[in-house]
mmCIF file of C-alpha atoms in Angstrom:
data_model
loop_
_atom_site.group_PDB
_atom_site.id
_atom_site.type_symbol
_atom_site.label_atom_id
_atom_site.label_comp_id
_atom_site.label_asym_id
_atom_site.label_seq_id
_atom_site.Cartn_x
_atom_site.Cartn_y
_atom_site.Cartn_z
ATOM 1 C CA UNK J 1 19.252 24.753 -41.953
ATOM 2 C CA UNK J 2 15.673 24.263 -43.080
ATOM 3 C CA UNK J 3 12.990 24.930 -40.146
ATOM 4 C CA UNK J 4 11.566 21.187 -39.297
ATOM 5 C CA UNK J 5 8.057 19.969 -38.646
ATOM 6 C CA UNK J 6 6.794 18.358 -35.134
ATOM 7 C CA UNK J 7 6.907 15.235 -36.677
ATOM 8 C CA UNK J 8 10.649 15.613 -38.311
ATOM 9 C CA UNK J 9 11.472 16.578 -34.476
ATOM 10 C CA UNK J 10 9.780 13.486 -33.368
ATOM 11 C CA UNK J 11 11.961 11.447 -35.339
ATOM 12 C CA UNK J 12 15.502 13.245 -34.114
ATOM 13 C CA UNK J 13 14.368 12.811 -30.567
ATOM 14 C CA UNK J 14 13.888 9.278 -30.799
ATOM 15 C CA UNK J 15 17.176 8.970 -33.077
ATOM 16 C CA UNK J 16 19.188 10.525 -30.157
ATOM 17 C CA UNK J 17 16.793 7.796 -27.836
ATOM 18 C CA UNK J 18 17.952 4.698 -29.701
ATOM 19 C CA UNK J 19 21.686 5.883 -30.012
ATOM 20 C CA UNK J 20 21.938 6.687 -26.629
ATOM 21 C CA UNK J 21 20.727 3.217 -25.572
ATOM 22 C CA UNK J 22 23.042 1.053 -28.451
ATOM 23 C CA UNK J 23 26.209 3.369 -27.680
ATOM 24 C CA UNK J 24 28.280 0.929 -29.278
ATOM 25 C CA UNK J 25 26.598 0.660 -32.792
ATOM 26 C CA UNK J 26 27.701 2.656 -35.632
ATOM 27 C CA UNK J 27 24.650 3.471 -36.174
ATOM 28 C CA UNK J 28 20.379 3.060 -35.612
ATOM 29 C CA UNK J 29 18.098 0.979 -37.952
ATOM 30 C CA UNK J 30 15.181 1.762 -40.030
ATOM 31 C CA UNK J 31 13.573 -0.910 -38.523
ATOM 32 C CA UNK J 32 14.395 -0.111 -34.710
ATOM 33 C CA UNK J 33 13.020 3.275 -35.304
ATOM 34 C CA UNK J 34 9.548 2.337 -37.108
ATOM 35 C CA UNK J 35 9.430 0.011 -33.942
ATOM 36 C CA UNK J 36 10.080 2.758 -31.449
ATOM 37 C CA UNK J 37 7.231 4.768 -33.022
ATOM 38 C CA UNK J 38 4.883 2.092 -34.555
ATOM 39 C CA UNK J 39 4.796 3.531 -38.113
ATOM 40 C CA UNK J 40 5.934 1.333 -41.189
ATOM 41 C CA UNK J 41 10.031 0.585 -42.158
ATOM 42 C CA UNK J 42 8.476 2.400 -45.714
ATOM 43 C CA UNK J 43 7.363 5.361 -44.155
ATOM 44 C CA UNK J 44 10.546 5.654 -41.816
ATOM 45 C CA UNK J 45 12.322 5.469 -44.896
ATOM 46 C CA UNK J 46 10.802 8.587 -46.454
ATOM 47 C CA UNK J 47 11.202 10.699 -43.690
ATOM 48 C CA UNK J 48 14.984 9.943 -43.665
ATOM 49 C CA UNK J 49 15.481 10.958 -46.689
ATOM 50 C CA UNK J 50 13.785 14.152 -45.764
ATOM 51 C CA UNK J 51 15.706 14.432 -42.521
ATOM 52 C CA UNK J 52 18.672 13.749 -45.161
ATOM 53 C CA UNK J 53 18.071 16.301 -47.568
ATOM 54 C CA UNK J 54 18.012 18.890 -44.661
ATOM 55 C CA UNK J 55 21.612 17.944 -43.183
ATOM 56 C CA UNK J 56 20.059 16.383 -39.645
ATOM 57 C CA UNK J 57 21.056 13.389 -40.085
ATOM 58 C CA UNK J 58 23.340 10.738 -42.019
ATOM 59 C CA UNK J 59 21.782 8.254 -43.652
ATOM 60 C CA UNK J 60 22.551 5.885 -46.314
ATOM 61 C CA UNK J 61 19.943 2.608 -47.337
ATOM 62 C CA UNK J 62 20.809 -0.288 -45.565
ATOM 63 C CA UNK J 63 23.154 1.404 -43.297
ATOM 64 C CA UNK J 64 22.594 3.030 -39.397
ATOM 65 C CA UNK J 65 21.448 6.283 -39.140
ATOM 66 C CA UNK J 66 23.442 8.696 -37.410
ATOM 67 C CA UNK J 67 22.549 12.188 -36.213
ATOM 68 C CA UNK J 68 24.865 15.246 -37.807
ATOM 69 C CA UNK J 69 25.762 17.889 -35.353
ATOM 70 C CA UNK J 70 23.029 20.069 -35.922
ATOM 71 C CA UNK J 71 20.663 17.205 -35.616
ATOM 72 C CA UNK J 72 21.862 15.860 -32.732
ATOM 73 C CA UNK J 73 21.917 19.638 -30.860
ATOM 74 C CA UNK J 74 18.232 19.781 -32.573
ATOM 75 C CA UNK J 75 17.307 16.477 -30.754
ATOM 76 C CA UNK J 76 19.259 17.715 -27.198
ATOM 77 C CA UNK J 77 16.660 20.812 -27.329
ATOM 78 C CA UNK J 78 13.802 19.065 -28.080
ATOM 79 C CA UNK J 79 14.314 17.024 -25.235
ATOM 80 C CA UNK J 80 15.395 19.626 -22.481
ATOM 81 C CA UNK J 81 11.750 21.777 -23.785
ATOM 82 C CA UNK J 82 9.472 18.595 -22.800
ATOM 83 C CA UNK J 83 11.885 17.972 -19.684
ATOM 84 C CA UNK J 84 11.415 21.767 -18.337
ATOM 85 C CA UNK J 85 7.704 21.185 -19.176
ATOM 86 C CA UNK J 86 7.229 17.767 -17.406
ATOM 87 C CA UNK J 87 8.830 19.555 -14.471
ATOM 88 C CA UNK J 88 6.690 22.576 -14.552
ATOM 89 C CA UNK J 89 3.650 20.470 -14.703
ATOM 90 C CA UNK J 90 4.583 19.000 -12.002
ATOM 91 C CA UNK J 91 6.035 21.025 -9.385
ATOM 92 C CA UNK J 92 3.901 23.791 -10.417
ATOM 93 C CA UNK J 93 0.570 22.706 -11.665
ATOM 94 C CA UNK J 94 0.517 19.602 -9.426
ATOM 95 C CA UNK J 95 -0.038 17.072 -11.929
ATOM 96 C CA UNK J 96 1.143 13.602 -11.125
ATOM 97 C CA UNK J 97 3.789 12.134 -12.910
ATOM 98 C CA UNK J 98 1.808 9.841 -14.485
ATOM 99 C CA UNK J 99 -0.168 12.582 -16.624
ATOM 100 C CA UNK J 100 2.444 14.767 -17.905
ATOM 101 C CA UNK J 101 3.888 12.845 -21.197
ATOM 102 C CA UNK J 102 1.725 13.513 -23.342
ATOM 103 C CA UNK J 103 1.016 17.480 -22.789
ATOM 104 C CA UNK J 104 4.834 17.918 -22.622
ATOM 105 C CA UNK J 105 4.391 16.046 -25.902
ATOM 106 C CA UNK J 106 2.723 18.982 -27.135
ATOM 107 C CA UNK J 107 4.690 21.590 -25.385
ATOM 108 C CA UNK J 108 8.156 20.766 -26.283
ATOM 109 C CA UNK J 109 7.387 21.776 -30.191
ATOM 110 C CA UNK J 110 7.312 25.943 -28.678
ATOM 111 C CA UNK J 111 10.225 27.097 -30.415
ATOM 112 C CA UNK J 112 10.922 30.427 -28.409
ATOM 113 C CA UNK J 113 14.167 29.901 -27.096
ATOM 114 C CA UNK J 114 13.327 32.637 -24.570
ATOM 115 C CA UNK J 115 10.369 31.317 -23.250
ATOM 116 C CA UNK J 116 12.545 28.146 -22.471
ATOM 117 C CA UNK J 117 15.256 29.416 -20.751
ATOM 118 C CA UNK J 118 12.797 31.638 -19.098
ATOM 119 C CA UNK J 119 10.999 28.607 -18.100
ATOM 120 C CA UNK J 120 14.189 27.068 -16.779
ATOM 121 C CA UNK J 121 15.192 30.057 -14.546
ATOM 122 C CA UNK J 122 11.768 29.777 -13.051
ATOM 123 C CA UNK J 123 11.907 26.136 -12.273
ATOM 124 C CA UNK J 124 15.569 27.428 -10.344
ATOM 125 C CA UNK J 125 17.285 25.222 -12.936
ATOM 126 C CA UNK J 126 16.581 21.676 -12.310
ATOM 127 C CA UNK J 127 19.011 18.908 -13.593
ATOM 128 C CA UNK J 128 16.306 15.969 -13.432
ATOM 129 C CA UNK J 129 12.448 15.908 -14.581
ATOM 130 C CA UNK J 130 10.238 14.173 -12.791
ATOM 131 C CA UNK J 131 10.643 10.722 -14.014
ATOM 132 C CA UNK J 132 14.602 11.728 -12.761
ATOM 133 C CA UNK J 133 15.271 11.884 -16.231
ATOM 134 C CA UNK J 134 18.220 14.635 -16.964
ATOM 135 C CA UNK J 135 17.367 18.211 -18.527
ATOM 136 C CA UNK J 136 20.127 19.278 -20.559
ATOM 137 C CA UNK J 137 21.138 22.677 -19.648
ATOM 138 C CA UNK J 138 21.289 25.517 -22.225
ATOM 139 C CA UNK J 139 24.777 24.515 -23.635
ATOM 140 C CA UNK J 140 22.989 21.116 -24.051
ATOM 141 C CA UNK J 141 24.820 19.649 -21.088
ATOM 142 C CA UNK J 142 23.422 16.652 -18.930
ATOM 143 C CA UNK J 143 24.166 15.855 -15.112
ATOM 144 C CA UNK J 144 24.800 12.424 -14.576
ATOM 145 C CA UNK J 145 24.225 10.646 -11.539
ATOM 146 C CA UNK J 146 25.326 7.089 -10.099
ATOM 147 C CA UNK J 147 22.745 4.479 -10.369
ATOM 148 C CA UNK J 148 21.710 1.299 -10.107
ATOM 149 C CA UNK J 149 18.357 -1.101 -10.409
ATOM 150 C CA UNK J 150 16.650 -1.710 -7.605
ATOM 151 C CA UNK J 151 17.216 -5.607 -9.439
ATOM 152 C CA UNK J 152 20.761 -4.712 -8.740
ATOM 153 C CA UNK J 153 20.803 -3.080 -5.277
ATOM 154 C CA UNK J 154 22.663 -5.000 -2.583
ATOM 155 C CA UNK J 155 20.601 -6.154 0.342
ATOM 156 C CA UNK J 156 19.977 -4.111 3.710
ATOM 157 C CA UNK J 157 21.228 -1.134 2.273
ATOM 158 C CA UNK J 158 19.590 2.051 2.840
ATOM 159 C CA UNK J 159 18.005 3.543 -0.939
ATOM 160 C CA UNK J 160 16.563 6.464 -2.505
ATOM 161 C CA UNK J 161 14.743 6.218 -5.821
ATOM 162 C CA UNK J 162 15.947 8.152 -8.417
ATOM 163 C CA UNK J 163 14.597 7.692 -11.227
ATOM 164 C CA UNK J 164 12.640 4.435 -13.635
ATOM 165 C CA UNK J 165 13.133 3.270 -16.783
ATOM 166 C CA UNK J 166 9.859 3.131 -18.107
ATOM 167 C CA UNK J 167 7.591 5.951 -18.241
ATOM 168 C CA UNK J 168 4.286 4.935 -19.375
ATOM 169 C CA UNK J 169 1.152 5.500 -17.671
ATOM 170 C CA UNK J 170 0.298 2.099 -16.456
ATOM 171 C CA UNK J 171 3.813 1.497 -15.091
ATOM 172 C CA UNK J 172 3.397 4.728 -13.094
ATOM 173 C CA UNK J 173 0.603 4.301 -11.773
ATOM 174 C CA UNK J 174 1.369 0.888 -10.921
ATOM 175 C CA UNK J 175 4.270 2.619 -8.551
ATOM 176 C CA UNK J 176 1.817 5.389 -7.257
ATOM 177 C CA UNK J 177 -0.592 2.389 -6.277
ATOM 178 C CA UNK J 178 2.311 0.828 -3.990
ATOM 179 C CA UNK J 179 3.589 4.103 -3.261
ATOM 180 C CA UNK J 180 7.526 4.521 -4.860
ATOM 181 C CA UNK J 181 8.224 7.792 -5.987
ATOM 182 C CA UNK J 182 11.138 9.724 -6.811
ATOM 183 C CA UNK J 183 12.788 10.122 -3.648
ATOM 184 C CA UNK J 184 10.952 7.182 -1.562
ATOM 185 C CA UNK J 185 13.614 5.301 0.705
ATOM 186 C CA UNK J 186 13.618 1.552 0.354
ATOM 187 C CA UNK J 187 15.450 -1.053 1.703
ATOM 188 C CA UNK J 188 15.549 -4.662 -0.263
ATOM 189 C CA UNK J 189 15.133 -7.607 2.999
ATOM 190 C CA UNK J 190 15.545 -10.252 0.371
ATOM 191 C CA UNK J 191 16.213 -11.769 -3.088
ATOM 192 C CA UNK J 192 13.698 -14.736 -3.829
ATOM 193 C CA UNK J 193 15.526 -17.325 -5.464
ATOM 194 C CA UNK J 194 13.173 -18.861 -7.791
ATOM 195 C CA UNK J 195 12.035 -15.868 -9.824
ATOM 196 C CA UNK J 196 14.698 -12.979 -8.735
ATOM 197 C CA UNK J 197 11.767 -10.898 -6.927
ATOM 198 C CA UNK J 198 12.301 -8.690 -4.043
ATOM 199 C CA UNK J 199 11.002 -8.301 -0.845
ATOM 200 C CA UNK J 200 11.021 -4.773 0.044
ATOM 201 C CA UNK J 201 10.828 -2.253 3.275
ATOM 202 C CA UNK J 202 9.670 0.923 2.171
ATOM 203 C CA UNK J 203 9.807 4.192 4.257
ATOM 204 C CA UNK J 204 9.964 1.746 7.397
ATOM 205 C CA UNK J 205 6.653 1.532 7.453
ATOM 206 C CA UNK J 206 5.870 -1.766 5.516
ATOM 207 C CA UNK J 207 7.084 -4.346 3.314
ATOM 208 C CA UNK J 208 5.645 -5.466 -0.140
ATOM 209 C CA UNK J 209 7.005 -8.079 -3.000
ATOM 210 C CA UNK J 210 8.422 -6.418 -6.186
ATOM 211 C CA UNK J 211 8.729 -8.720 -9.560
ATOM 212 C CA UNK J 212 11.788 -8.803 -11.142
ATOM 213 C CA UNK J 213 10.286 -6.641 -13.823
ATOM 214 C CA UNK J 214 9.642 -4.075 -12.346
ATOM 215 C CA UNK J 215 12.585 -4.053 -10.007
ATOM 216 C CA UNK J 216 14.668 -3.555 -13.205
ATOM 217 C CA UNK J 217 12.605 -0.282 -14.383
ATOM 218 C CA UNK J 218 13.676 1.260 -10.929
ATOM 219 C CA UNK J 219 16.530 3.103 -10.611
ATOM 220 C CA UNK J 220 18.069 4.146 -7.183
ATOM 221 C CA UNK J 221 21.173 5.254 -5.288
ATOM 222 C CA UNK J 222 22.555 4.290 -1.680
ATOM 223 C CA UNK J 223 21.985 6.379 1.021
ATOM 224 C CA UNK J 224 25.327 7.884 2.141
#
């Protein structure tokens, strides 16, 4: 296989992104791609081809893309490097979750496959980022856990957060503001009729509302 650029990786990741959120399409579109990455349908086009040429992906005109073997194992790396370096940035460097996209952005292009495993052991092997995203292991193997929204939770139930939906700065730091994190217990008091928003108990201490917009970009687990 021909080596790829950071910007022919870019594209496989958010392939694998799309597929894994349309799992019963044959296949994804030009057009939801150059919307996932704000770039032209023309220019998406071109790189396809590329991507083509090389044997990542499959890729007829008019039809879904779908990744090839080696693409999609190409993809699975790319995204357990800037998992591994979310985490590290995190746990190690102490920068909030909120900060770390965009410099594992940059970091997950390293291509020693040393340094990464490396990396890994250090971390003691996580199987979620920060975000409680999963980190494929080095086989390219993801641990799945049961979750809900916090939309979907049942009421007076004891809940951990687990992981969101939505990663972007302002969304996180939104949460930080009203203080839900990975692993903050909540409790949802009630449902408000009129616009599906929540009135929630967190860490027993106090009790906020949470729009319905939000509450679906929260994902979290009963307390056993």
């Amino acid at each position: 296989m021909k080596e790829l650029s950071l910007t022919e990786e870019d594209y496989l990741k958010t392939i694998y992104q799309l597929a894994a959120l349309s799992q019963f399409k044959e296949g994804v579109g030009t057009n939801e791609i150059a919307q996932k990455i704000s770039i032209s349908a023309a220019s998406v086009t071109d790189m396809l081809r590329k991507l083509s040429q090389k044997e990542y992906i499959n890729y007829v005109k008019y039809q879904g893309v779908t990744l090839t073997e080696v693409g999609k194992a190409h993809a699975v790396l790319v995204i357990r490097k800037h998992r591994l370096w979310e985490t590290f940035l995190v746990n190690k460097l102490k920068f909030r979750w909120d900060e770390v996209h965009e410099i594992a952005e940059q970091l997950e292009h390293i291509q020693s496959a040393l340094l990464i495993n490396r990396l890994d052991e250090f971390l003691d092997f996580p199987a979620f980022d920060p975000h409680g995203d999963p980190i494929p292991n080095e086989q390219g193997e993801f641990k799945t856990q049961m979750r809900i929204t916090l939309q979907e939770a049942p009421m007076r139930v004891a809940l951990v957060v687990v992981g969101v939906e939505q990663d972007s700065a302002n969304f996180l730091q939104y949460l930080n503001k009203i203080k839900v994190n990975i692993g903050t217990r909540l409790v949802v008091l009630e449902k408000i009729a009129y616009d599906a928003s929540l009135e929630v108990e967190i860490e027993n201490q106090k009790t906020l509302m949470i729009s319905r917009e939000v509450s679906e970009n929260i994902y979290v687990k009963t307390i056993v």
